[in-house]
Amino acid sequence: MRSNKFVDSWIREMAEMTRPDKIVWIDGSEEQANALRAEAVSTGEMIKLNEEKLPNCYLHRTAINDVARVEGRTFICTPTKEEAGNINNWKDPKEMYAILKRLYTGSMKGKTMYVIPYSMGVVGSEFSKIGIELTDSIYVVLNMLIMTRAGAPVMEALGDSPDFVKGLHAVADCDEENRYITHFPQDNTIMSVNSAYGGNVLLGKKCFALRIASYLGRKEGWMAEHMLILGVEYPNGDVKYVTAAFPSACGKTNLAMLIPPEMYRKKGYKVWTVGDDIAWLRVNKKDGKLYAMNPENGFFGVAPGTNSHSNPNALATTMRDTIFTNVCHNLDDNTVWWEGLNDNPPTNAINWKGEKWDYRTYNKADKVNTSGAHPNSRFTASAKNCPCLSGEFDSPTGVPISAIIFGGRRAKTAPLVYQSFNWQHGTFVGSIMASETTAAAAGAVGVVRRDPMAMRPFVGYNMGDYWQHWLDMGKAIAHAPKIFHVNWFRTDDEGHFIWPGFGDNFRVLLWILDRCEDKVDAVETAIGYVPKAEDINIEGMNDITVDTIRDLLSVDRGAWLEDIGNIEEFYAQVGDHVPATLKEELAALKARLAD
Ligand code: OXD
Ligand code: MN
């Protein structure tokens, strides 16, 4: 493999600290991946699943205390606290490096350090970025081989350049108290220790492609966003692309892989998936449009709830070459199961903790302890196996975006869909995005968590400056996408969802795209443009009438005015860096609501 003196000297430095027994470079070959799979199976780190039913699939269990991203232990380490802002945890870089040095020292003794050269985006594209992850976990290596383009070609693309993101990961003792997921944007460096759970250790994903990349994007004039990318194909063959940002647990992977209702399929409509989680957005100088590319190469999706109704495409994607993490193991046929897959829980099974599991003990109020699969159990699946993968997936420049969609989970406030007045107002709409906890999830109903642009845990610098960057980008895009907000989760007085969601969300996507082409009118309201009820096509829907749509589109001024107080508190928390323009947008919304 081609060497690079900057990479070599950094590896030497990291190896002197962590003291691995040996260092192995990941070349991306199938032979090496096979050998690593065999080794992981021999040590019990992974279980090989039924080769006939789930070819090349494996099951892995993380430690019981290590099953999710840890926002409380995730740090942005910039020279000043102000750069990281009030929403991020901050530590002085020198202080953090000292803490980490203590934890890393000797942590790889008796182990192998794997060197993973990887590219976020197609190898060699001018829009891609290169990272090197050092890790002592085979599980991480095998996941990175699915989630990124990794191996020898990346070192060729890097050539003699010093321009790569350094990532060091050590499982160490997997000690919660000393778990750190740290980012040093000025040093292009990520350091993660005492975890082996995906979101904390697959450093190309949230750490690089969102936190470090958002910092780089601001510096270099582009955007790294927590967004899916999908294409809607019309019967005449035209494809229009949208990106969409939703907080966790709002169905992002499902929307990315949506199957249109039958009546649309018969006419020739299709949806193509470009990405399900992250979008890198750049202005194309030739046509002045915003283009989106997915820097990842696979899907790290939540398993529970994935089934042949909610997401048949995701299910099909996981049928081969997949690593399942913390799902339930069906011993009868050596396959996997999770809550919501079907109504046939296995009777001879091992739960996510590795214990014998009796499905009859399942209690919805205590899912973590009684379910077969952990609520945050995952599949790591290759994009190439997705039946609806876009032909543009490997495009080095990405796809032109017509609309940006923000979404949240709101019982009453947000209508099914509305359009912002312009980019500046759309940035405001993104900045006030929020989700409410549901009774099923948390007991306390309606607790609002503000999650601007679904980036609350992922902005690598000050949230106020990030909003300013959005405003600046709007000025740099000659033909900017229109910005919308959707809410699939409005409930009736009994707390039932009114809108069926899933494939029927396609109907809303079509209205959005019609608006982008000026093909349909809208009603101007205090919050933005709302569809005329009869413009959402309900043909073929069972329980939905035009009156239901009218209800779903109504703007409840009382609820909005109440929400304003919560937004003001959040803006105060973000602090001095909130752009004046957004404060003006907030004041203008308040005035329009009071009118
Ligand atoms: C997330 C994820 O937590 O994609 O957002 O895993
Ligand atoms: Mn995500």
Coordinates of C-alpha atoms and ligand atoms in Angstrom, one line a residue:
M1 CA 0.0 0.0 0.0
R2 CA 1.2 3.5 -0.8
S3 CA 2.7 5.2 2.3
N4 CA 2.4 8.8 3.4
K5 CA 4.9 10.3 5.7
F6 CA 2.3 12.4 7.6
V7 CA 0.2 9.3 8.2
D8 CA 3.2 7.2 9.2
S9 CA 4.5 9.7 11.7
W10 CA 1.1 10.1 13.4
I11 CA 0.7 6.3 13.6
R12 CA 4.1 6.0 15.2
E13 CA 3.1 8.6 17.8
M14 CA -0.2 6.9 18.5
A15 CA 1.4 3.5 18.7
E16 CA 4.1 4.7 21.2
M17 CA 1.2 5.8 23.4
T18 CA -1.2 2.9 23.0
R19 CA 1.5 0.1 22.6
P20 CA -0.2 -2.4 20.4
D21 CA 1.5 -5.7 19.8
K22 CA 1.2 -5.2 16.1
I23 CA -0.1 -2.9 13.5
V24 CA -2.2 -4.1 10.6
W25 CA -3.2 -2.0 7.6
I26 CA -6.7 -2.5 6.2
D27 CA -6.3 -2.9 2.4
G28 CA -10.0 -3.3 1.5
S29 CA -9.5 -6.8 0.1
E30 CA -12.1 -9.5 0.5
E31 CA -9.4 -11.9 1.6
Q32 CA -8.4 -9.7 4.6
A33 CA -12.0 -9.0 5.5
N34 CA -12.7 -12.8 5.5
A35 CA -9.7 -13.5 7.7
L36 CA -10.9 -10.8 10.2
R37 CA -14.5 -12.2 10.2
A38 CA -13.1 -15.7 10.9
E39 CA -10.9 -14.3 13.7
A40 CA -13.9 -12.4 15.2
V41 CA -16.0 -15.6 15.1
S42 CA -13.2 -17.7 16.7
T43 CA -13.0 -15.3 19.7
G44 CA -16.8 -14.9 20.1
E45 CA -16.7 -11.2 19.1
M46 CA -19.2 -12.1 16.3
I47 CA -21.6 -14.9 15.6
K48 CA -21.9 -16.2 12.1
L49 CA -25.6 -16.4 11.1
N50 CA -27.4 -18.9 8.9
E51 CA -25.5 -18.8 5.6
E52 CA -28.5 -19.9 3.6
K53 CA -31.0 -17.5 5.1
L54 CA -28.6 -14.6 5.8
P55 CA -25.5 -15.0 3.7
N56 CA -22.4 -13.3 5.0
C57 CA -24.3 -11.9 8.0
Y58 CA -23.0 -11.7 11.6
L59 CA -24.4 -10.9 15.0
H60 CA -22.4 -8.8 17.6
R61 CA -23.3 -7.8 21.1
T62 CA -21.8 -4.7 22.7
A63 CA -21.3 -4.3 26.5
I64 CA -24.6 -3.8 28.3
N65 CA -23.4 -0.3 29.4
D66 CA -22.5 0.7 25.9
V67 CA -25.5 0.7 23.6
A68 CA -26.0 4.2 22.3
R69 CA -24.3 7.5 21.5
V70 CA -23.4 9.4 24.7
E71 CA -24.1 13.1 24.2
G72 CA -23.1 13.8 27.8
R73 CA -19.6 12.5 27.1
T74 CA -19.1 14.0 23.6
F75 CA -16.9 17.1 23.6
I76 CA -15.9 19.8 21.1
C77 CA -12.4 20.9 22.1
T78 CA -11.7 24.3 20.7
P79 CA -9.3 26.8 22.1
T80 CA -12.2 28.9 23.5
K81 CA -15.5 27.8 24.9
E82 CA -17.2 30.4 22.8
E83 CA -16.2 28.6 19.6
A84 CA -17.9 25.5 20.7
G85 CA -20.9 27.4 22.0
N86 CA -23.4 26.7 24.8
I87 CA -25.1 23.7 23.2
N88 CA -21.9 21.6 23.0
N89 CA -19.9 20.2 25.8
W90 CA -16.5 21.9 25.7
K91 CA -13.1 21.2 27.2
D92 CA -9.8 23.0 26.6
P93 CA -7.8 21.0 24.1
K94 CA -4.7 20.8 26.3
E95 CA -6.8 19.6 29.3
M96 CA -8.6 17.0 27.1
Y97 CA -5.4 15.7 25.5
A98 CA -4.0 15.2 29.0
I99 CA -7.0 13.2 30.1
L100 CA -7.0 11.1 27.0
K101 CA -3.2 10.4 27.1
R102 CA -3.8 8.8 30.5
L103 CA -6.6 6.7 29.2
Y104 CA -4.9 5.6 26.0
T105 CA -1.5 4.9 27.4
G106 CA -0.8 1.1 27.1
S107 CA -4.5 0.5 26.2
M108 CA -3.6 -1.6 23.1
K109 CA -1.1 -3.8 24.9
G110 CA -1.6 -7.4 23.8
K111 CA -3.8 -6.2 21.0
T112 CA -3.6 -5.3 17.3
M113 CA -3.9 -1.7 16.1
Y114 CA -5.8 -1.7 12.7
V115 CA -5.1 1.2 10.4
I116 CA -8.2 2.0 8.3
P117 CA -7.7 4.5 5.4
Y118 CA -11.2 5.6 4.4
S119 CA -12.9 8.1 2.1
M120 CA -16.1 9.9 2.9
G121 CA -17.6 10.1 -0.6
V122 CA -16.4 8.4 -3.8
V123 CA -12.6 7.8 -3.7
G124 CA -10.8 10.6 -5.5
S125 CA -13.7 13.0 -5.9
E126 CA -12.8 16.6 -5.2
F127 CA -15.8 16.7 -2.8
S128 CA -14.7 13.7 -0.8
K129 CA -12.6 13.8 2.3
I130 CA -10.1 11.3 3.6
G131 CA -9.8 9.9 7.1
I132 CA -7.5 7.4 8.8
E133 CA -9.0 5.5 11.8
L134 CA -6.8 3.6 14.2
T135 CA -8.7 1.1 16.2
D136 CA -8.2 -2.0 18.3
S137 CA -11.6 -3.5 17.4
I138 CA -12.2 -5.9 14.5
Y139 CA -15.9 -5.1 14.8
V140 CA -15.1 -1.4 14.0
V141 CA -12.9 -2.5 11.1
L142 CA -15.7 -4.6 9.6
N143 CA -18.3 -1.9 10.1
M144 CA -16.1 0.7 8.6
L145 CA -15.6 -1.6 5.5
I146 CA -19.4 -1.4 5.0
M147 CA -20.0 2.2 6.0
T148 CA -17.2 3.8 4.1
R149 CA -15.0 3.3 1.0
A150 CA -11.9 1.9 2.7
G151 CA -8.6 0.4 1.8
A152 CA -5.6 0.8 -0.5
P153 CA -7.2 3.1 -3.1
V154 CA -7.7 5.7 -0.4
M155 CA -3.9 5.9 0.2
E156 CA -3.4 6.4 -3.5
A157 CA -6.0 9.2 -3.5
L158 CA -4.3 10.8 -0.5
G159 CA -0.9 10.7 -2.2
D160 CA 1.6 12.8 -0.3
S161 CA -0.9 15.2 1.2
P162 CA -1.2 15.9 4.9
D163 CA -4.9 16.6 4.5
F164 CA -6.7 13.8 6.3
V165 CA -8.8 13.5 9.5
K166 CA -7.0 11.6 12.2
G167 CA -9.2 9.3 14.3
L168 CA -8.0 7.2 17.2
H169 CA -10.3 4.7 18.9
A170 CA -9.4 2.3 21.7
V171 CA -12.0 0.1 23.5
A172 CA -9.8 0.2 26.6
D173 CA -11.9 -1.0 29.6
C174 CA -15.2 0.2 28.1
D175 CA -15.5 2.2 31.3
E176 CA -18.6 4.5 31.2
E177 CA -17.0 6.9 33.7
N178 CA -14.0 7.4 31.4
R179 CA -15.8 7.3 28.1
Y180 CA -14.9 10.2 25.9
I181 CA -15.9 11.0 22.3
T182 CA -13.8 14.1 21.5
H183 CA -13.3 16.4 18.6
F184 CA -10.5 18.8 17.9
P185 CA -11.7 20.7 14.9
Q186 CA -8.5 22.9 14.6
D187 CA -6.4 19.7 14.6
N188 CA -8.6 17.7 12.2
T189 CA -8.6 15.1 15.0
I190 CA -11.1 12.7 16.6
M191 CA -10.3 10.7 19.7
S192 CA -12.7 8.1 21.1
V193 CA -12.1 5.9 24.1
N194 CA -13.9 3.4 26.4
S195 CA -16.7 2.6 24.0
A196 CA -17.3 0.0 21.3
Y197 CA -20.8 1.1 20.2
G198 CA -21.2 2.2 16.5
G199 CA -22.1 5.9 16.8
N200 CA -19.2 6.5 19.2
V201 CA -16.6 4.5 17.4
L202 CA -17.3 4.4 13.6
L203 CA -15.5 7.7 13.4
G204 CA -16.3 8.4 9.8
K205 CA -20.0 8.9 10.6
K206 CA -21.2 11.4 13.2
C207 CA -17.7 12.4 14.4
F208 CA -16.2 13.2 11.0
A209 CA -19.0 13.5 8.5
L210 CA -21.0 15.8 10.7
R211 CA -19.0 17.4 13.6
I212 CA -15.6 17.8 11.9
A213 CA -17.2 18.3 8.5
S214 CA -19.6 21.0 9.7
Y215 CA -16.6 22.9 10.9
L216 CA -14.7 22.4 7.6
G217 CA -17.9 23.3 5.7
R218 CA -18.1 26.6 7.4
K219 CA -14.5 27.3 6.7
E220 CA -14.6 26.2 3.1
G221 CA -18.1 27.3 2.1
W222 CA -20.2 24.2 2.0
M223 CA -22.6 22.3 4.4
A224 CA -22.5 19.0 6.3
E225 CA -26.0 18.1 7.4
H226 CA -27.9 15.3 9.2
M227 CA -30.1 14.7 6.1
L228 CA -31.4 11.9 4.0
I229 CA -31.3 12.4 0.2
L230 CA -33.9 10.9 -2.1
G231 CA -35.1 11.1 -5.7
V232 CA -38.7 11.1 -6.9
E233 CA -38.9 9.7 -10.4
Y234 CA -41.9 10.8 -12.4
P235 CA -43.6 8.7 -15.1
N236 CA -41.8 10.7 -17.8
G237 CA -38.4 9.7 -16.3
D238 CA -37.6 13.0 -14.7
V239 CA -36.1 12.7 -11.3
K240 CA -36.3 15.5 -8.7
Y241 CA -34.2 15.3 -5.5
V242 CA -34.9 16.4 -1.9
T243 CA -33.0 16.3 1.3
A244 CA -34.7 16.0 4.7
A245 CA -33.6 16.4 8.3
F246 CA -35.4 14.8 11.2
P247 CA -34.4 14.2 14.8
S248 CA -33.8 10.6 15.8
A249 CA -36.9 8.3 15.9
C250 CA -38.8 10.3 13.3
G251 CA -38.5 7.7 10.4
K252 CA -35.6 9.1 8.4
T253 CA -34.5 5.7 7.0
N254 CA -38.1 4.9 6.2
L255 CA -38.6 8.1 4.3
A256 CA -35.3 7.6 2.4
M257 CA -36.5 4.2 1.2
L258 CA -40.2 5.0 0.8
I259 CA -42.3 2.9 -1.6
P260 CA -45.1 5.1 -3.2
P261 CA -48.7 4.1 -2.8
E262 CA -49.9 1.5 -5.4
M263 CA -51.8 4.0 -7.6
Y264 CA -48.6 6.0 -8.0
R265 CA -46.5 2.9 -8.7
K266 CA -48.9 1.9 -11.4
K267 CA -48.5 5.3 -13.1
G268 CA -44.7 4.8 -13.0
Y269 CA -43.6 6.9 -10.0
K270 CA -40.6 5.6 -8.0
V271 CA -38.4 6.7 -5.1
W272 CA -34.6 6.3 -5.3
T273 CA -32.4 6.4 -2.2
V274 CA -29.2 8.4 -2.3
G275 CA -28.6 8.5 1.5
D276 CA -30.4 7.9 4.7
D277 CA -28.5 9.9 7.3
I278 CA -25.9 12.5 6.1
A279 CA -25.7 14.9 3.2
W280 CA -22.8 17.1 2.2
L281 CA -24.1 20.1 0.2
R282 CA -22.2 22.3 -2.2
V283 CA -23.1 25.0 -4.6
N284 CA -22.4 24.0 -8.2
K285 CA -20.7 26.9 -9.9
K286 CA -21.9 26.0 -13.3
D287 CA -25.7 26.0 -12.7
G288 CA -25.9 27.8 -9.4
K289 CA -27.8 25.0 -7.7
L290 CA -27.2 23.2 -4.4
Y291 CA -25.9 19.6 -4.9
A292 CA -26.1 16.9 -2.2
M293 CA -23.9 13.8 -1.9
N294 CA -24.0 11.1 0.6
P295 CA -20.5 10.6 2.1
E296 CA -21.3 7.2 3.5
N297 CA -21.3 3.8 1.8
G298 CA -23.9 1.9 3.9
F299 CA -26.7 2.2 6.4
F300 CA -26.4 2.0 10.2
G301 CA -30.1 1.7 10.8
V302 CA -32.2 1.1 13.8
A303 CA -33.6 -2.5 13.6
P304 CA -36.7 -2.4 15.9
G305 CA -39.8 -1.3 13.9
T306 CA -38.3 -2.2 10.6
N307 CA -40.6 -4.6 8.8
S308 CA -42.2 -5.4 5.5
H309 CA -44.8 -2.6 5.9
S310 CA -42.6 0.2 7.5
N311 CA -39.6 -0.4 5.2
P312 CA -39.4 -3.4 2.9
N313 CA -36.4 -1.9 1.1
A314 CA -34.4 -1.7 4.3
L315 CA -35.4 -5.2 5.3
A316 CA -34.3 -6.5 1.9
T317 CA -31.0 -4.6 2.2
T318 CA -30.2 -6.5 5.5
M319 CA -30.7 -9.9 4.0
R320 CA -27.0 -10.3 3.1
D321 CA -23.5 -8.9 4.0
T322 CA -24.9 -7.3 7.2
I323 CA -23.6 -7.0 10.8
F324 CA -26.5 -7.0 13.3
T325 CA -25.7 -5.4 16.7
N326 CA -27.7 -6.1 19.8
V327 CA -30.6 -7.8 18.1
C328 CA -32.3 -11.0 19.4
H329 CA -30.7 -14.3 18.3
N330 CA -33.1 -17.0 17.1
L331 CA -31.4 -20.2 18.0
D332 CA -33.8 -22.4 16.1
D333 CA -32.5 -21.4 12.7
N334 CA -29.6 -19.2 13.7
T335 CA -31.2 -16.0 12.4
V336 CA -32.1 -12.7 14.0
W337 CA -35.3 -11.0 15.3
W338 CA -36.4 -7.7 16.7
E339 CA -39.5 -6.2 18.1
G340 CA -41.7 -5.0 15.3
L341 CA -40.2 -7.4 12.7
N342 CA -43.3 -9.6 12.8
D343 CA -45.7 -11.2 15.3
N344 CA -43.7 -14.4 15.7
P345 CA -41.0 -13.8 18.3
P346 CA -38.7 -16.8 18.5
T347 CA -39.4 -19.3 21.3
N348 CA -35.8 -20.4 21.5
A349 CA -33.9 -17.2 21.7
I350 CA -31.0 -15.2 23.3
N351 CA -31.7 -11.5 24.0
W352 CA -29.4 -8.5 23.3
K353 CA -27.7 -9.0 26.6
G354 CA -26.8 -12.6 25.7
E355 CA -29.3 -14.2 28.1
K356 CA -31.9 -16.8 27.4
W357 CA -35.1 -14.8 26.5
D358 CA -38.8 -15.6 27.0
Y359 CA -40.9 -13.2 24.8
R360 CA -43.8 -13.5 27.2
T361 CA -41.9 -11.4 29.8
Y362 CA -41.9 -8.4 27.3
N363 CA -43.2 -5.3 28.9
K364 CA -43.6 -2.1 26.8
A365 CA -43.0 0.1 29.8
D366 CA -39.5 -1.5 30.3
K367 CA -38.3 -2.2 26.8
V368 CA -34.6 -2.1 27.6
N369 CA -34.8 -4.9 30.1
T370 CA -37.5 -7.1 28.7
S371 CA -37.2 -6.9 24.9
G372 CA -35.3 -9.4 22.8
A373 CA -33.5 -6.7 20.8
H374 CA -32.3 -3.5 22.4
P375 CA -34.5 -0.6 21.3
N376 CA -31.4 0.9 19.7
S377 CA -30.2 -2.3 18.1
R378 CA -28.8 -1.8 14.6
F379 CA -28.0 -3.2 11.2
T380 CA -24.9 -2.2 9.3
A381 CA -25.8 -2.9 5.7
S382 CA -24.2 -2.1 2.4
A383 CA -25.8 0.5 0.3
K384 CA -25.1 -1.7 -2.8
N385 CA -27.6 -4.2 -1.5
C386 CA -30.5 -1.7 -1.3
P387 CA -33.1 -2.4 -4.0
C388 CA -34.0 1.3 -4.4
L389 CA -30.5 2.6 -4.4
S390 CA -30.2 5.6 -6.8
G391 CA -28.1 5.3 -9.9
E392 CA -26.5 8.6 -8.8
F393 CA -25.3 7.0 -5.5
D394 CA -21.7 7.0 -6.8
S395 CA -21.9 10.4 -8.5
P396 CA -18.8 12.3 -7.4
T397 CA -20.6 15.6 -7.3
G398 CA -24.0 14.5 -6.0
V399 CA -27.5 15.4 -7.1
P400 CA -29.2 18.8 -7.6
I401 CA -31.6 19.6 -4.8
S402 CA -35.1 21.0 -5.4
A403 CA -36.3 21.1 -1.8
I404 CA -35.0 20.9 1.8
I405 CA -37.4 19.4 4.3
F406 CA -37.2 19.8 8.0
G407 CA -39.4 17.7 10.2
G408 CA -40.3 17.0 13.8
R409 CA -42.6 15.0 16.0
R410 CA -45.3 17.4 17.2
A411 CA -48.7 16.4 18.5
K412 CA -50.5 19.6 17.8
T413 CA -48.3 22.5 16.7
A414 CA -46.9 21.9 13.3
P415 CA -49.2 21.1 10.4
L416 CA -48.7 18.2 8.0
V417 CA -46.6 20.4 5.7
Y418 CA -45.8 24.1 5.2
Q419 CA -43.4 26.0 3.1
S420 CA -41.2 28.8 4.4
F421 CA -41.4 32.2 2.8
N422 CA -37.8 32.2 1.6
W423 CA -34.3 30.9 2.5
Q424 CA -33.9 33.2 5.5
H425 CA -37.3 32.3 6.9
G426 CA -36.5 28.6 6.1
T427 CA -33.3 28.9 8.1
F428 CA -35.5 30.2 11.0
V429 CA -37.9 27.2 10.5
G430 CA -34.9 24.8 10.8
S431 CA -33.5 26.6 13.8
I432 CA -36.8 26.1 15.8
M433 CA -37.2 22.4 14.8
A434 CA -38.3 20.3 17.7
S435 CA -39.7 16.9 18.8
E436 CA -42.0 16.0 21.6
T437 CA -41.7 12.9 23.8
T438 CA -44.7 10.6 23.4
A439 CA -46.5 8.9 26.3
A440 CA -45.2 5.5 25.1
A441 CA -41.6 6.7 25.2
A442 CA -41.3 8.7 28.4
G443 CA -44.3 9.1 30.6
A444 CA -44.2 12.8 30.4
V445 CA -46.1 13.8 27.3
G446 CA -45.2 16.8 25.2
V447 CA -41.8 17.6 26.6
V448 CA -40.2 19.6 23.8
R449 CA -36.6 19.1 22.8
R450 CA -35.3 21.7 20.4
D451 CA -33.2 20.0 17.8
P452 CA -32.2 22.7 15.2
M453 CA -31.8 21.1 11.7
A454 CA -31.6 17.8 13.6
M455 CA -28.0 18.8 14.3
R456 CA -28.2 19.6 18.0
P457 CA -25.7 16.8 18.9
F458 CA -23.7 17.1 15.7
V459 CA -22.6 20.7 15.1
G460 CA -18.9 21.0 15.6
Y461 CA -18.9 24.6 16.6
N462 CA -21.2 27.3 18.0
M463 CA -24.9 26.8 17.1
G464 CA -25.4 30.5 16.5
D465 CA -22.5 30.6 14.0
Y466 CA -23.9 27.5 12.4
W467 CA -27.2 29.3 11.8
Q468 CA -25.2 32.3 10.4
H469 CA -23.5 29.9 8.0
W470 CA -26.9 28.8 6.8
L471 CA -27.9 32.4 6.2
D472 CA -24.6 33.0 4.3
M473 CA -25.0 29.9 2.2
G474 CA -28.4 31.1 1.1
K475 CA -26.8 34.2 -0.4
A476 CA -24.3 32.1 -2.2
I477 CA -26.8 29.9 -4.0
A478 CA -28.2 31.5 -7.1
H479 CA -31.0 28.9 -7.4
A480 CA -31.6 27.9 -3.8
P481 CA -33.9 25.0 -2.9
K482 CA -37.2 25.8 -1.3
I483 CA -37.4 25.0 2.4
F484 CA -40.4 23.1 3.9
H485 CA -41.4 21.6 7.2
V486 CA -43.4 18.4 7.7
N487 CA -45.0 16.7 10.6
W488 CA -46.2 13.1 10.2
F489 CA -47.1 12.9 13.9
R490 CA -50.2 15.0 14.6
T491 CA -52.6 13.3 16.9
D492 CA -56.3 13.4 17.6
D493 CA -57.9 14.1 21.0
E494 CA -57.3 10.5 22.0
G495 CA -53.6 10.6 21.1
H496 CA -53.9 8.6 17.9
F497 CA -51.8 9.5 14.8
I498 CA -54.1 11.1 12.2
W499 CA -51.9 10.7 9.2
P500 CA -51.0 7.1 8.2
G501 CA -47.4 8.1 7.2
F502 CA -44.9 5.7 5.6
G503 CA -45.7 5.3 1.8
D504 CA -48.5 7.9 2.0
N505 CA -45.9 10.5 2.8
F506 CA -45.2 10.4 -0.9
R507 CA -48.4 12.5 -1.4
V508 CA -46.8 15.3 0.6
L509 CA -43.5 15.0 -1.3
L510 CA -45.4 15.5 -4.6
W511 CA -47.0 18.7 -3.2
I512 CA -43.6 19.9 -2.1
L513 CA -42.1 19.3 -5.6
D514 CA -45.1 20.9 -7.3
R515 CA -44.5 24.0 -5.2
C516 CA -40.8 24.0 -6.3
E517 CA -42.0 24.1 -9.9
D518 CA -44.8 26.7 -9.2
K519 CA -47.4 24.2 -10.3
V520 CA -49.7 24.6 -7.3
D521 CA -51.1 27.4 -5.2
A522 CA -50.9 27.7 -1.4
V523 CA -52.5 29.6 1.4
E524 CA -50.4 32.2 3.1
T525 CA -50.6 31.8 6.9
A526 CA -48.7 33.3 9.9
I527 CA -46.1 30.4 9.8
G528 CA -45.7 30.0 6.1
Y529 CA -47.4 28.7 3.0
V530 CA -49.8 25.8 3.7
P531 CA -51.4 23.6 1.0
K532 CA -55.1 24.0 0.0
A533 CA -56.6 20.8 1.5
E534 CA -57.8 19.6 -1.9
D535 CA -54.2 19.8 -3.3
I536 CA -53.0 16.9 -1.2
N537 CA -54.1 13.9 -3.3
I538 CA -56.0 11.4 -1.1
E539 CA -57.2 9.1 -3.9
G540 CA -57.0 5.5 -2.7
M541 CA -56.7 6.4 1.0
N542 CA -59.1 4.6 3.3
D543 CA -59.9 6.8 6.3
I544 CA -58.7 10.2 5.1
T545 CA -61.1 12.8 3.8
V546 CA -60.5 16.4 2.6
D547 CA -61.8 17.5 6.1
T548 CA -59.1 15.3 7.7
I549 CA -56.5 17.0 5.6
R550 CA -58.0 20.5 6.4
D551 CA -57.6 19.5 10.1
L552 CA -54.0 18.3 9.6
L553 CA -53.1 21.6 7.9
S554 CA -54.7 23.9 10.4
V555 CA -52.5 26.4 12.3
D556 CA -53.4 26.5 16.0
R557 CA -52.4 30.0 17.0
G558 CA -52.7 29.3 20.7
A559 CA -50.3 26.4 20.5
W560 CA -47.9 28.4 18.4
L561 CA -47.9 31.3 20.8
E562 CA -47.2 28.9 23.6
D563 CA -44.3 27.5 21.6
I564 CA -42.8 31.0 21.1
G565 CA -41.9 31.1 24.8
N566 CA -40.0 27.9 24.5
I567 CA -38.2 29.1 21.3
E568 CA -37.2 32.3 23.1
E569 CA -35.8 30.3 26.0
F570 CA -33.8 28.1 23.5
Y571 CA -32.5 31.1 21.7
A572 CA -31.4 32.6 25.0
Q573 CA -29.6 29.3 25.7
V574 CA -27.8 29.4 22.4
G575 CA -26.8 32.9 23.5
D576 CA -25.0 35.8 21.9
H577 CA -24.2 34.2 18.6
V578 CA -27.8 33.9 17.5
P579 CA -27.9 35.9 14.3
A580 CA -30.0 39.1 14.6
T581 CA -31.8 38.1 11.4
L582 CA -33.2 35.0 13.2
K583 CA -34.3 37.1 16.2
E584 CA -36.1 39.4 13.8
E585 CA -37.8 36.3 12.2
L586 CA -38.9 35.2 15.6
A587 CA -40.3 38.7 16.4
A588 CA -42.1 38.8 13.0
L589 CA -43.6 35.4 13.6
K590 CA -44.9 36.5 17.0
A591 CA -46.4 39.6 15.5
R592 CA -48.1 37.6 12.7
L593 CA -49.5 35.1 15.2
A594 CA -50.9 38.0 17.3
D595 CA -52.5 39.7 14.4
Ligands
OXD1 C1 -28.4 8.9 14.9 C2 -28.0 7.8 14.0 O1 -28.4 8.7 16.2 O2 -28.1 8.0 12.8 O3 -28.9 9.9 14.5 O4 -27.5 6.8 14.5
MN2 MN -28.5 10.0 12.3

